[in-house]
CSV table of C-alpha atoms in Angstrom, one decimal:
chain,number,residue,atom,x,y,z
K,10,UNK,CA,20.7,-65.7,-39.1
K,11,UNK,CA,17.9,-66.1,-35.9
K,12,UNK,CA,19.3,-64.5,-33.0
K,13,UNK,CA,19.1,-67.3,-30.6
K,14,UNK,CA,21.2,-69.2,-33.4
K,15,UNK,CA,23.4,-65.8,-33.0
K,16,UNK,CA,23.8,-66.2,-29.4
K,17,UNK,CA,24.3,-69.7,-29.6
K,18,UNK,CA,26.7,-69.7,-32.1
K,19,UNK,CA,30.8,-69.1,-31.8
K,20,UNK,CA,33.6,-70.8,-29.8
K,21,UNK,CA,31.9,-71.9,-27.2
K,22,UNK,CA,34.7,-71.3,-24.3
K,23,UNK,CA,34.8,-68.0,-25.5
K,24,UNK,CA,30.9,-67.8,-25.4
K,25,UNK,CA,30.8,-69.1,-22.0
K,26,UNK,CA,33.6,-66.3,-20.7
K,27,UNK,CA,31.4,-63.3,-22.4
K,28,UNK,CA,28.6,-64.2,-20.6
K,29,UNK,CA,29.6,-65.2,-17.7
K,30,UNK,CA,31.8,-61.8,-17.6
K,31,UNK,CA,28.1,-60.2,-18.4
K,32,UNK,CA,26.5,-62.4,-15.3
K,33,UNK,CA,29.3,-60.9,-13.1
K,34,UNK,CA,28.4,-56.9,-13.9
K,35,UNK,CA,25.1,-57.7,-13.8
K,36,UNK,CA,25.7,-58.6,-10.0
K,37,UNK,CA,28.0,-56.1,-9.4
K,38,UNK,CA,25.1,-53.6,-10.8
K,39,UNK,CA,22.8,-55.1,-8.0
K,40,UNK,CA,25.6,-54.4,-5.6
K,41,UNK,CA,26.0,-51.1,-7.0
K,42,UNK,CA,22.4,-50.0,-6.8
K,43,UNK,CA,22.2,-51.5,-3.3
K,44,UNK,CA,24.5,-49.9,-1.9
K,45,UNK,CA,25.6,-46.5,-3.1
K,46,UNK,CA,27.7,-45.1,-1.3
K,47,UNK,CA,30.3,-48.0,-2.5
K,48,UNK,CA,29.3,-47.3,-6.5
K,49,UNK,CA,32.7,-45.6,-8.0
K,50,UNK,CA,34.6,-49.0,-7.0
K,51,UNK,CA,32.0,-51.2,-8.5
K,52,UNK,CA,32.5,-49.1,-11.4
K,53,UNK,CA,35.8,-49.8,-11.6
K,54,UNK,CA,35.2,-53.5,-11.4
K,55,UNK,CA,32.2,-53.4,-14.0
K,56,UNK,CA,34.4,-51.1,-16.5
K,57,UNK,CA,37.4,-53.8,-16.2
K,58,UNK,CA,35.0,-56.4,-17.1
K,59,UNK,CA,34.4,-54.1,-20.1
K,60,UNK,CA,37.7,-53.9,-20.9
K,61,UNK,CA,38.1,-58.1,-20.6
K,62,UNK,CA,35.3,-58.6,-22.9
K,63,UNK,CA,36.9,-56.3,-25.8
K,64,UNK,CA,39.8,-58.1,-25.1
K,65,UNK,CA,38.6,-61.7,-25.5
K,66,UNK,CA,36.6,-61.0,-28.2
K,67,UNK,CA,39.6,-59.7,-30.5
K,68,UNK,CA,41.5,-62.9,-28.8
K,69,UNK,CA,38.9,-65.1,-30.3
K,70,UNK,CA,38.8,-63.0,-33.8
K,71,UNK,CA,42.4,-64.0,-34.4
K,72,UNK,CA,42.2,-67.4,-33.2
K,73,UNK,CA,39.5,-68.4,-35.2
K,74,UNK,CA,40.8,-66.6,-38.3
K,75,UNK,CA,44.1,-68.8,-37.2
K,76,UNK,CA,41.6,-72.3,-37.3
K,77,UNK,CA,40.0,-71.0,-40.4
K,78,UNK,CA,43.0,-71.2,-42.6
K,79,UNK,CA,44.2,-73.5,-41.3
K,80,UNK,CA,41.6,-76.0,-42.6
K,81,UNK,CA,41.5,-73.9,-45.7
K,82,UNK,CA,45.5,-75.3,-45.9
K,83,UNK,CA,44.4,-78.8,-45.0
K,84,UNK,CA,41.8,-78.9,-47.9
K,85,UNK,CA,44.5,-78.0,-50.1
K,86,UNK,CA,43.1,-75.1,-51.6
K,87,UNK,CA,40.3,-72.0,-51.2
K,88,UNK,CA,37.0,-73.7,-51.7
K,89,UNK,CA,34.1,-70.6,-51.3
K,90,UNK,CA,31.9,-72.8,-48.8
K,91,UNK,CA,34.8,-73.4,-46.7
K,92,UNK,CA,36.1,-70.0,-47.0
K,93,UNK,CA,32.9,-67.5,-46.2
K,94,UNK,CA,31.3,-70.3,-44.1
K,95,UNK,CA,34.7,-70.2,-41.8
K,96,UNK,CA,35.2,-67.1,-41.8
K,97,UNK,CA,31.0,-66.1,-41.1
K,98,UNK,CA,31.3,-68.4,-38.0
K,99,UNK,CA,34.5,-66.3,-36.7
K,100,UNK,CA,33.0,-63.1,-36.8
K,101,UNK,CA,30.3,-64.2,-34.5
K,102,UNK,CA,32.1,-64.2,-31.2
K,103,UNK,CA,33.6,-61.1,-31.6
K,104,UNK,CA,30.4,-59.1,-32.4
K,105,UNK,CA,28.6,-61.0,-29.1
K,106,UNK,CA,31.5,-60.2,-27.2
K,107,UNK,CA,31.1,-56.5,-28.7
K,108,UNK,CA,27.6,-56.1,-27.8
K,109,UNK,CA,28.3,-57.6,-24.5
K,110,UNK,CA,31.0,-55.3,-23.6
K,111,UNK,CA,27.9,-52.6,-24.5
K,112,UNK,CA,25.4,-53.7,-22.0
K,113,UNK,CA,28.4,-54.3,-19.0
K,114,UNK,CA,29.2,-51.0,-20.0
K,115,UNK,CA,25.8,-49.3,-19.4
K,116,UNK,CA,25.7,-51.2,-16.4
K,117,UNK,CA,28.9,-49.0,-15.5
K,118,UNK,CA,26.9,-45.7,-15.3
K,119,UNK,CA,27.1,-43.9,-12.4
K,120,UNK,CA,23.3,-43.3,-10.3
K,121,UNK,CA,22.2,-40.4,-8.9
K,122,UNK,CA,22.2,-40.2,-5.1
K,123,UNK,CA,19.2,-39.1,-3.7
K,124,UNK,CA,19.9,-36.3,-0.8
């Protein structure tokens, strides 16, 4: 799979939460590195997002697992293309929303004050 086809790819509300969730820690970074003296509380906020992100990505796992059979049941039966192709697309926003909650973490590391 092409990773612009990976990043592309997924429930798209979902998509659109992840990164704007990644959008908002990147600001809060800026913030962060801007003004240091206020960096543990824009920690906080950046390790929340972090926690948000885990969260809707095993919120989307399930629901598209819940969408997946339930066309499976509609087609009256397991067919293998409908099976591993519905079941490939659902893994996809999870693992963005994974590797998103990576990078917002890393964002969340604390900077060294220079005295």
């Amino acid at each position: 799979m092409p990773f612009t086809e990976f990043l592309t790819n997924g429930d798209l509300k979902f998509v659109i939460i992840l990164y704007a969730f990644l959008i908002t820690a990147i600001i809060y970074f800026i913030k962060k590195t801007a003004n240091k003296s206020e960096q543990k509380s824009y920690n906080l906020k950046i390790n929340k997002l972090v926690n948000w992100s885990l969260l809707i990505s095993i919120f989307s796992l399930l629901l598209g697992l819940m969408h997946s059979f339930y066309f499976i049941a509609k087609a009256k039966g397991i067919a293998n293309h409908l099976l591993f192709g519905g079941l490939s697309n659902v893994i996809i926003t999870p693992v963005l929303g994974v590797a998103i909650a990576m990078i917002i973490k890393l964002l969340a590391t604390p900077l060294k004050e220079n005295n």
